[in-house]
Amino acid sequence: MNYAQLKDWIEASPRTVFFGGAGVSTESGIPDFRSENGIFKALEKYGRSPETLLSRTFFDLRPDVFFEYYRENLLITDVQPNQAHLALAKLEARGKLSAVITQNIDGLHQKAGSRHVLELHGSIRRNYCMKCGKRYGIEKLQQTEGIPRCECGGIIRPDVVLYEENLPMGVFEEAESEVRQADLLIVGGTSLAVYPAAGLLNYFRGSHLVLINKSETPYDSMADLVIHDPIGQVFAGMNI
Ligand code: ZN
């Protein structure tokens, strides 16, 4: 339907940036722990909300429970990039996309071949010792049980942003700068309800803002084009 308009803008734009949220990953089969079902499951099994379980306070207080929940719900690797990830990687390779900004931590954009990925919330693929700083891959968390420990005895934690923690400053500033310089900004798979996602849009000064999300967002009226379809379907439909 409206996909032709979007495709035209992508082809004509001198500088396109994509900004994606959880919806981009759920279409690859990654459950959204912030969804109603995700909240229900956390409350049922742990008696706590995902926001509590993934908070820095709780991590420090009960790392054993944190890692149990984390391994079950966030450490998911048996998934594949979908049509949206693949199309974005192709666009970058063709020089048509300057950056992917993502709130997801699963590394699926890189798996699809994207190189300039700004991960606002970090990545499950990177882990580090809180005591000596030694870095570890994802295997360390997959192959151990309980609280993962470094050789030095320190706790190995994922390089993901927990609730109560700040976003990685350098990454956020780079995202801001990419949005500011973009001519076409495509925002997908996010309801734009959570700070700082919504805040990033305020930096946009380009020609066309496109929102792709299954449900309405508070920014729909600001956009030049709104598509309420699954994002994988939209990118598949454009035949990029
Ligand atoms: Zn260490």
PDB file of C-alpha atoms and ligand atoms in Angstrom:
ATOM      1  CA  MET A   1       0.000   0.000   0.000  1.00  0.00           C
ATOM      2  CA  ASN A   2       2.070   2.947   1.266  1.00  0.00           C
ATOM      3  CA  TYR A   3       5.263   0.979   0.843  1.00  0.00           C
ATOM      4  CA  ALA A   4       5.986   2.474  -2.598  1.00  0.00           C
ATOM      5  CA  GLN A   5       6.137   5.955  -1.105  1.00  0.00           C
ATOM      6  CA  LEU A   6       8.603   4.798   1.517  1.00  0.00           C
ATOM      7  CA  LYS A   7      10.723   3.021  -1.049  1.00  0.00           C
ATOM      8  CA  ASP A   8      10.854   6.175  -3.185  1.00  0.00           C
ATOM      9  CA  TRP A   9      11.988   8.226  -0.225  1.00  0.00           C
ATOM     10  CA  ILE A  10      14.687   5.679   0.667  1.00  0.00           C
ATOM     11  CA  GLU A  11      16.030   5.711  -2.896  1.00  0.00           C
ATOM     12  CA  ALA A  12      16.010   9.515  -3.051  1.00  0.00           C
ATOM     13  CA  SER A  13      17.314  10.274   0.433  1.00  0.00           C
ATOM     14  CA  PRO A  14      20.939  11.376   0.772  1.00  0.00           C
ATOM     15  CA  ARG A  15      21.020  10.203   4.377  1.00  0.00           C
ATOM     16  CA  THR A  16      18.737   7.666   5.997  1.00  0.00           C
ATOM     17  CA  VAL A  17      18.745   6.477   9.589  1.00  0.00           C
ATOM     18  CA  PHE A  18      16.712   3.641  11.084  1.00  0.00           C
ATOM     19  CA  PHE A  19      15.675   3.644  14.714  1.00  0.00           C
ATOM     20  CA  GLY A  20      14.124   0.419  15.999  1.00  0.00           C
ATOM     21  CA  GLY A  21      12.519  -0.988  19.121  1.00  0.00           C
ATOM     22  CA  ALA A  22      11.363  -4.314  20.506  1.00  0.00           C
ATOM     23  CA  GLY A  23       8.952  -4.936  17.610  1.00  0.00           C
ATOM     24  CA  VAL A  24      11.900  -5.494  15.278  1.00  0.00           C
ATOM     25  CA  SER A  25      13.055  -8.409  17.436  1.00  0.00           C
ATOM     26  CA  THR A  26       9.693  -9.919  18.348  1.00  0.00           C
ATOM     27  CA  GLU A  27       9.171 -10.681  14.668  1.00  0.00           C
ATOM     28  CA  SER A  28      12.248 -12.903  14.881  1.00  0.00           C
ATOM     29  CA  GLY A  29      10.609 -14.763  17.752  1.00  0.00           C
ATOM     30  CA  ILE A  30      12.246 -12.946  20.651  1.00  0.00           C
ATOM     31  CA  PRO A  31       9.641 -12.471  23.370  1.00  0.00           C
ATOM     32  CA  ASP A  32       9.243  -8.928  24.665  1.00  0.00           C
ATOM     33  CA  PHE A  33       9.727  -9.102  28.434  1.00  0.00           C
ATOM     34  CA  ARG A  34       7.922  -5.754  28.743  1.00  0.00           C
ATOM     35  CA  SER A  35       4.776  -7.078  27.049  1.00  0.00           C
ATOM     36  CA  GLU A  36       1.691  -7.990  29.087  1.00  0.00           C
ATOM     37  CA  ASN A  37       2.558 -11.653  28.803  1.00  0.00           C
ATOM     38  CA  GLY A  38       6.167 -10.998  29.789  1.00  0.00           C
ATOM     39  CA  ILE A  39       5.087  -9.090  32.879  1.00  0.00           C
ATOM     40  CA  PHE A  40       2.591 -11.797  33.795  1.00  0.00           C
ATOM     41  CA  LYS A  41       5.201 -14.550  33.520  1.00  0.00           C
ATOM     42  CA  ALA A  42       7.694 -12.652  35.662  1.00  0.00           C
ATOM     43  CA  LEU A  43       5.116 -11.966  38.361  1.00  0.00           C
ATOM     44  CA  GLU A  44       3.924 -15.563  38.336  1.00  0.00           C
ATOM     45  CA  LYS A  45       7.359 -17.152  38.662  1.00  0.00           C
ATOM     46  CA  TYR A  46       9.355 -14.544  40.549  1.00  0.00           C
ATOM     47  CA  GLY A  47       6.689 -12.415  42.223  1.00  0.00           C
ATOM     48  CA  ARG A  48       8.366  -9.376  40.712  1.00  0.00           C
ATOM     49  CA  SER A  49       8.011  -7.258  37.605  1.00  0.00           C
ATOM     50  CA  PRO A  50      10.634  -7.361  34.828  1.00  0.00           C
ATOM     51  CA  GLU A  51      11.540  -3.786  35.767  1.00  0.00           C
ATOM     52  CA  THR A  52      12.428  -4.902  39.285  1.00  0.00           C
ATOM     53  CA  LEU A  53      14.206  -8.083  38.207  1.00  0.00           C
ATOM     54  CA  LEU A  54      16.310  -6.120  35.713  1.00  0.00           C
ATOM     55  CA  SER A  55      17.096  -3.195  37.986  1.00  0.00           C
ATOM     56  CA  ARG A  56      20.561  -2.424  39.293  1.00  0.00           C
ATOM     57  CA  THR A  57      19.327  -2.516  42.873  1.00  0.00           C
ATOM     58  CA  PHE A  58      17.986  -6.024  42.432  1.00  0.00           C
ATOM     59  CA  PHE A  59      21.105  -7.163  40.577  1.00  0.00           C
ATOM     60  CA  ASP A  60      23.254  -6.102  43.519  1.00  0.00           C
ATOM     61  CA  LEU A  61      20.868  -7.602  46.064  1.00  0.00           C
ATOM     62  CA  ARG A  62      20.042 -10.946  44.418  1.00  0.00           C
ATOM     63  CA  PRO A  63      22.420 -11.675  41.536  1.00  0.00           C
ATOM     64  CA  ASP A  64      21.466 -15.374  41.685  1.00  0.00           C
ATOM     65  CA  VAL A  65      17.822 -14.614  40.862  1.00  0.00           C
ATOM     66  CA  PHE A  66      18.817 -11.933  38.355  1.00  0.00           C
ATOM     67  CA  PHE A  67      20.917 -14.402  36.357  1.00  0.00           C
ATOM     68  CA  GLU A  68      18.209 -17.050  36.448  1.00  0.00           C
ATOM     69  CA  TYR A  69      15.667 -14.610  35.003  1.00  0.00           C
ATOM     70  CA  TYR A  70      18.208 -13.140  32.592  1.00  0.00           C
ATOM     71  CA  ARG A  71      19.231 -16.514  31.161  1.00  0.00           C
ATOM     72  CA  GLU A  72      15.609 -17.569  30.730  1.00  0.00           C
ATOM     73  CA  ASN A  73      14.287 -14.378  29.180  1.00  0.00           C
ATOM     74  CA  LEU A  74      17.049 -12.266  27.654  1.00  0.00           C
ATOM     75  CA  LEU A  75      19.869 -14.622  26.761  1.00  0.00           C
ATOM     76  CA  ILE A  76      18.231 -15.831  23.575  1.00  0.00           C
ATOM     77  CA  THR A  77      20.410 -16.816  20.640  1.00  0.00           C
ATOM     78  CA  ASP A  78      18.572 -19.502  18.653  1.00  0.00           C
ATOM     79  CA  VAL A  79      16.837 -16.888  16.499  1.00  0.00           C
ATOM     80  CA  GLN A  80      17.427 -15.519  13.010  1.00  0.00           C
ATOM     81  CA  PRO A  81      17.271 -12.011  11.555  1.00  0.00           C
ATOM     82  CA  ASN A  82      13.969 -11.258   9.801  1.00  0.00           C
ATOM     83  CA  GLN A  83      13.213  -9.339   6.604  1.00  0.00           C
ATOM     84  CA  ALA A  84      13.609  -5.984   8.322  1.00  0.00           C
ATOM     85  CA  HIS A  85      17.109  -6.789   9.637  1.00  0.00           C
ATOM     86  CA  LEU A  86      18.154  -8.181   6.257  1.00  0.00           C
ATOM     87  CA  ALA A  87      16.819  -5.257   4.226  1.00  0.00           C
ATOM     88  CA  LEU A  88      18.530  -2.744   6.510  1.00  0.00           C
ATOM     89  CA  ALA A  89      21.847  -4.562   6.131  1.00  0.00           C
ATOM     90  CA  LYS A  90      21.427  -4.486   2.344  1.00  0.00           C
ATOM     91  CA  LEU A  91      20.668  -0.770   2.379  1.00  0.00           C
ATOM     92  CA  GLU A  92      23.792  -0.088   4.399  1.00  0.00           C
ATOM     93  CA  ALA A  93      25.895  -2.155   2.007  1.00  0.00           C
ATOM     94  CA  ARG A  94      24.508  -0.091  -0.881  1.00  0.00           C
ATOM     95  CA  GLY A  95      25.456   3.121   0.908  1.00  0.00           C
ATOM     96  CA  LYS A  96      21.795   4.011   1.453  1.00  0.00           C
ATOM     97  CA  LEU A  97      21.719   3.818   5.247  1.00  0.00           C
ATOM     98  CA  SER A  98      24.089   5.620   7.580  1.00  0.00           C
ATOM     99  CA  ALA A  99      23.119   4.008  10.891  1.00  0.00           C
ATOM    100  CA  VAL A 100      20.862   1.609  12.709  1.00  0.00           C
ATOM    101  CA  ILE A 101      19.969   2.809  16.182  1.00  0.00           C
ATOM    102  CA  THR A 102      18.431   0.077  18.292  1.00  0.00           C
ATOM    103  CA  GLN A 103      16.977  -0.444  21.726  1.00  0.00           C
ATOM    104  CA  ASN A 104      17.393  -4.203  21.327  1.00  0.00           C
ATOM    105  CA  ILE A 105      20.232  -6.148  22.902  1.00  0.00           C
ATOM    106  CA  ASP A 106      20.138  -9.338  20.839  1.00  0.00           C
ATOM    107  CA  GLY A 107      22.721  -8.502  18.179  1.00  0.00           C
ATOM    108  CA  LEU A 108      20.408  -9.512  15.313  1.00  0.00           C
ATOM    109  CA  HIS A 109      21.293  -6.483  13.179  1.00  0.00           C
ATOM    110  CA  GLN A 110      24.969  -7.507  13.193  1.00  0.00           C
ATOM    111  CA  LYS A 111      23.957 -11.107  12.498  1.00  0.00           C
ATOM    112  CA  ALA A 112      22.115  -9.828   9.420  1.00  0.00           C
ATOM    113  CA  GLY A 113      25.254  -7.995   8.275  1.00  0.00           C
ATOM    114  CA  SER A 114      24.732  -4.429   9.513  1.00  0.00           C
ATOM    115  CA  ARG A 115      27.960  -2.782  10.628  1.00  0.00           C
ATOM    116  CA  HIS A 116      27.098   0.646  11.973  1.00  0.00           C
ATOM    117  CA  VAL A 117      24.757  -0.328  14.796  1.00  0.00           C
ATOM    118  CA  LEU A 118      24.269   1.953  17.780  1.00  0.00           C
ATOM    119  CA  GLU A 119      23.033  -0.197  20.651  1.00  0.00           C
ATOM    120  CA  LEU A 120      21.428   2.164  23.139  1.00  0.00           C
ATOM    121  CA  HIS A 121      20.868  -0.582  25.697  1.00  0.00           C
ATOM    122  CA  GLY A 122      24.032  -2.597  25.139  1.00  0.00           C
ATOM    123  CA  SER A 123      24.275  -6.206  23.990  1.00  0.00           C
ATOM    124  CA  ILE A 124      23.904  -9.685  25.436  1.00  0.00           C
ATOM    125  CA  ARG A 125      26.930 -10.627  23.330  1.00  0.00           C
ATOM    126  CA  ARG A 126      29.297  -8.570  25.451  1.00  0.00           C
ATOM    127  CA  ASN A 127      30.015  -9.303  29.095  1.00  0.00           C
ATOM    128  CA  TYR A 128      32.658  -8.089  31.515  1.00  0.00           C
ATOM    129  CA  CYS A 129      34.053  -8.680  34.983  1.00  0.00           C
ATOM    130  CA  MET A 130      32.864  -6.031  37.416  1.00  0.00           C
ATOM    131  CA  LYS A 131      36.136  -6.267  39.362  1.00  0.00           C
ATOM    132  CA  CYS A 132      38.970  -6.448  36.825  1.00  0.00           C
ATOM    133  CA  GLY A 133      37.136  -5.456  33.644  1.00  0.00           C
ATOM    134  CA  LYS A 134      38.091  -8.580  31.687  1.00  0.00           C
ATOM    135  CA  ARG A 135      35.759  -9.096  28.739  1.00  0.00           C
ATOM    136  CA  TYR A 136      33.842 -12.281  28.025  1.00  0.00           C
ATOM    137  CA  GLY A 137      31.719 -13.508  25.133  1.00  0.00           C
ATOM    138  CA  ILE A 138      28.211 -14.828  25.370  1.00  0.00           C
ATOM    139  CA  GLU A 139      29.436 -18.421  25.830  1.00  0.00           C
ATOM    140  CA  LYS A 140      30.571 -17.676  29.353  1.00  0.00           C
ATOM    141  CA  LEU A 141      26.975 -17.054  30.397  1.00  0.00           C
ATOM    142  CA  GLN A 142      25.544 -19.873  28.332  1.00  0.00           C
ATOM    143  CA  GLN A 143      27.962 -22.499  29.602  1.00  0.00           C
ATOM    144  CA  THR A 144      27.708 -21.676  33.285  1.00  0.00           C
ATOM    145  CA  GLU A 145      24.980 -21.795  35.897  1.00  0.00           C
ATOM    146  CA  GLY A 146      24.292 -19.481  38.780  1.00  0.00           C
ATOM    147  CA  ILE A 147      26.360 -16.329  39.148  1.00  0.00           C
ATOM    148  CA  PRO A 148      29.081 -16.275  36.467  1.00  0.00           C
ATOM    149  CA  ARG A 149      32.521 -15.584  37.964  1.00  0.00           C
ATOM    150  CA  CYS A 150      35.751 -14.279  36.510  1.00  0.00           C
ATOM    151  CA  GLU A 151      39.129 -15.932  37.200  1.00  0.00           C
ATOM    152  CA  CYS A 152      39.721 -13.067  39.629  1.00  0.00           C
ATOM    153  CA  GLY A 153      36.556 -13.890  41.574  1.00  0.00           C
ATOM    154  CA  GLY A 154      34.543 -10.897  40.358  1.00  0.00           C
ATOM    155  CA  ILE A 155      31.023 -11.204  38.997  1.00  0.00           C
ATOM    156  CA  ILE A 156      30.741 -11.220  35.209  1.00  0.00           C
ATOM    157  CA  ARG A 157      27.836  -9.084  34.125  1.00  0.00           C
ATOM    158  CA  PRO A 158      26.238  -8.495  30.757  1.00  0.00           C
ATOM    159  CA  ASP A 159      27.063  -5.200  29.063  1.00  0.00           C
ATOM    160  CA  VAL A 160      23.393  -4.262  28.981  1.00  0.00           C
ATOM    161  CA  VAL A 161      21.779  -1.234  30.543  1.00  0.00           C
ATOM    162  CA  LEU A 162      19.766  -2.193  33.612  1.00  0.00           C
ATOM    163  CA  TYR A 163      16.890  -0.151  34.956  1.00  0.00           C
ATOM    164  CA  GLU A 164      18.277   2.704  37.101  1.00  0.00           C
ATOM    165  CA  GLU A 165      21.467   2.783  35.023  1.00  0.00           C
ATOM    166  CA  ASN A 166      22.385   5.478  32.511  1.00  0.00           C
ATOM    167  CA  LEU A 167      22.613   4.871  28.809  1.00  0.00           C
ATOM    168  CA  PRO A 168      26.150   4.606  27.441  1.00  0.00           C
ATOM    169  CA  MET A 169      26.929   8.289  26.862  1.00  0.00           C
ATOM    170  CA  GLY A 170      29.059   7.994  23.745  1.00  0.00           C
ATOM    171  CA  VAL A 171      26.533   5.774  22.004  1.00  0.00           C
ATOM    172  CA  PHE A 172      23.596   8.019  22.810  1.00  0.00           C
ATOM    173  CA  GLU A 173      25.441  11.112  21.609  1.00  0.00           C
ATOM    174  CA  GLU A 174      26.310   9.403  18.366  1.00  0.00           C
ATOM    175  CA  ALA A 175      22.669   8.386  17.911  1.00  0.00           C
ATOM    176  CA  GLU A 176      21.610  11.985  18.526  1.00  0.00           C
ATOM    177  CA  SER A 177      24.075  13.189  15.928  1.00  0.00           C
ATOM    178  CA  GLU A 178      22.907  10.600  13.372  1.00  0.00           C
ATOM    179  CA  VAL A 179      19.280  11.637  13.874  1.00  0.00           C
ATOM    180  CA  ARG A 180      20.187  15.303  13.569  1.00  0.00           C
ATOM    181  CA  GLN A 181      21.946  14.730  10.245  1.00  0.00           C
ATOM    182  CA  ALA A 182      19.365  12.375   8.759  1.00  0.00           C
ATOM    183  CA  ASP A 183      17.220  13.416   5.833  1.00  0.00           C
ATOM    184  CA  LEU A 184      14.918  10.398   6.196  1.00  0.00           C
ATOM    185  CA  LEU A 185      14.258   8.885   9.610  1.00  0.00           C
ATOM    186  CA  ILE A 186      12.480   5.525   9.744  1.00  0.00           C
ATOM    187  CA  VAL A 187      11.280   4.566  13.199  1.00  0.00           C
ATOM    188  CA  GLY A 188      10.045   1.009  13.581  1.00  0.00           C
ATOM    189  CA  GLY A 189       8.763  -1.490  16.104  1.00  0.00           C
ATOM    190  CA  THR A 190       8.486   0.906  18.992  1.00  0.00           C
ATOM    191  CA  SER A 191       5.494   2.516  20.640  1.00  0.00           C
ATOM    192  CA  LEU A 192       7.760   5.476  21.477  1.00  0.00           C
ATOM    193  CA  ALA A 193       6.365   5.496  24.978  1.00  0.00           C
ATOM    194  CA  VAL A 194       9.676   5.114  26.795  1.00  0.00           C
ATOM    195  CA  TYR A 195      12.335   7.742  27.317  1.00  0.00           C
ATOM    196  CA  PRO A 196      14.811   8.267  25.702  1.00  0.00           C
ATOM    197  CA  ALA A 197      13.355   6.706  22.577  1.00  0.00           C
ATOM    198  CA  ALA A 198      10.858   9.492  22.133  1.00  0.00           C
ATOM    199  CA  GLY A 199      13.466  12.110  22.989  1.00  0.00           C
ATOM    200  CA  LEU A 200      15.657  11.138  20.052  1.00  0.00           C
ATOM    201  CA  LEU A 201      12.953  12.168  17.601  1.00  0.00           C
ATOM    202  CA  ASN A 202      13.214  15.746  18.776  1.00  0.00           C
ATOM    203  CA  TYR A 203      16.626  16.028  17.127  1.00  0.00           C
ATOM    204  CA  PHE A 204      15.283  15.260  13.683  1.00  0.00           C
ATOM    205  CA  ARG A 205      15.482  18.132  11.192  1.00  0.00           C
ATOM    206  CA  GLY A 206      15.199  16.223   7.904  1.00  0.00           C
ATOM    207  CA  SER A 207      12.554  15.957   5.214  1.00  0.00           C
ATOM    208  CA  HIS A 208      10.610  12.808   6.062  1.00  0.00           C
ATOM    209  CA  LEU A 209       9.745  11.048   9.286  1.00  0.00           C
ATOM    210  CA  VAL A 210       8.251   7.571   8.818  1.00  0.00           C
ATOM    211  CA  LEU A 211       6.725   5.535  11.638  1.00  0.00           C
ATOM    212  CA  ILE A 212       6.166   1.802  11.270  1.00  0.00           C
ATOM    213  CA  ASN A 213       4.433   0.178  14.213  1.00  0.00           C
ATOM    214  CA  LYS A 214       1.560  -2.251  14.560  1.00  0.00           C
ATOM    215  CA  SER A 215      -0.260   0.039  16.972  1.00  0.00           C
ATOM    216  CA  GLU A 216      -0.587   3.797  17.179  1.00  0.00           C
ATOM    217  CA  THR A 217       2.115   5.914  18.805  1.00  0.00           C
ATOM    218  CA  PRO A 218       1.947   9.374  20.386  1.00  0.00           C
ATOM    219  CA  TYR A 219       4.019  10.645  17.446  1.00  0.00           C
ATOM    220  CA  ASP A 220       1.775   9.440  14.627  1.00  0.00           C
ATOM    221  CA  SER A 221       0.404  12.930  13.981  1.00  0.00           C
ATOM    222  CA  MET A 222       3.939  14.323  13.601  1.00  0.00           C
ATOM    223  CA  ALA A 223       5.000  11.793  10.973  1.00  0.00           C
ATOM    224  CA  ASP A 224       4.963  12.260   7.194  1.00  0.00           C
ATOM    225  CA  LEU A 225       4.001   8.622   6.759  1.00  0.00           C
ATOM    226  CA  VAL A 226       2.542   6.144   9.256  1.00  0.00           C
ATOM    227  CA  ILE A 227       2.346   2.410   8.544  1.00  0.00           C
ATOM    228  CA  HIS A 228       0.527   0.152  11.003  1.00  0.00           C
ATOM    229  CA  ASP A 229       1.857  -3.165   9.689  1.00  0.00           C
ATOM    230  CA  PRO A 230       4.438  -5.655  10.958  1.00  0.00           C
ATOM    231  CA  ILE A 231       7.860  -4.254  10.150  1.00  0.00           C
ATOM    232  CA  GLY A 232       9.157  -7.443   8.530  1.00  0.00           C
ATOM    233  CA  GLN A 233       6.228  -7.364   6.138  1.00  0.00           C
ATOM    234  CA  VAL A 234       6.880  -3.721   5.258  1.00  0.00           C
ATOM    235  CA  PHE A 235      10.538  -4.306   4.375  1.00  0.00           C
ATOM    236  CA  ALA A 236       9.755  -7.546   2.529  1.00  0.00           C
ATOM    237  CA  GLY A 237       7.073  -5.685   0.579  1.00  0.00           C
ATOM    238  CA  MET A 238       9.518  -3.053  -0.649  1.00  0.00           C
ATOM    239  CA  ASN A 239      11.801  -5.609  -2.297  1.00  0.00           C
ATOM    240  CA  ILE A 240      14.961  -3.812  -1.339  1.00  0.00           C
TER     241      ILE A 240
HETATM  242 ZN    ZN B   1      37.931 -10.333  36.846  1.00  0.00          ZN
END
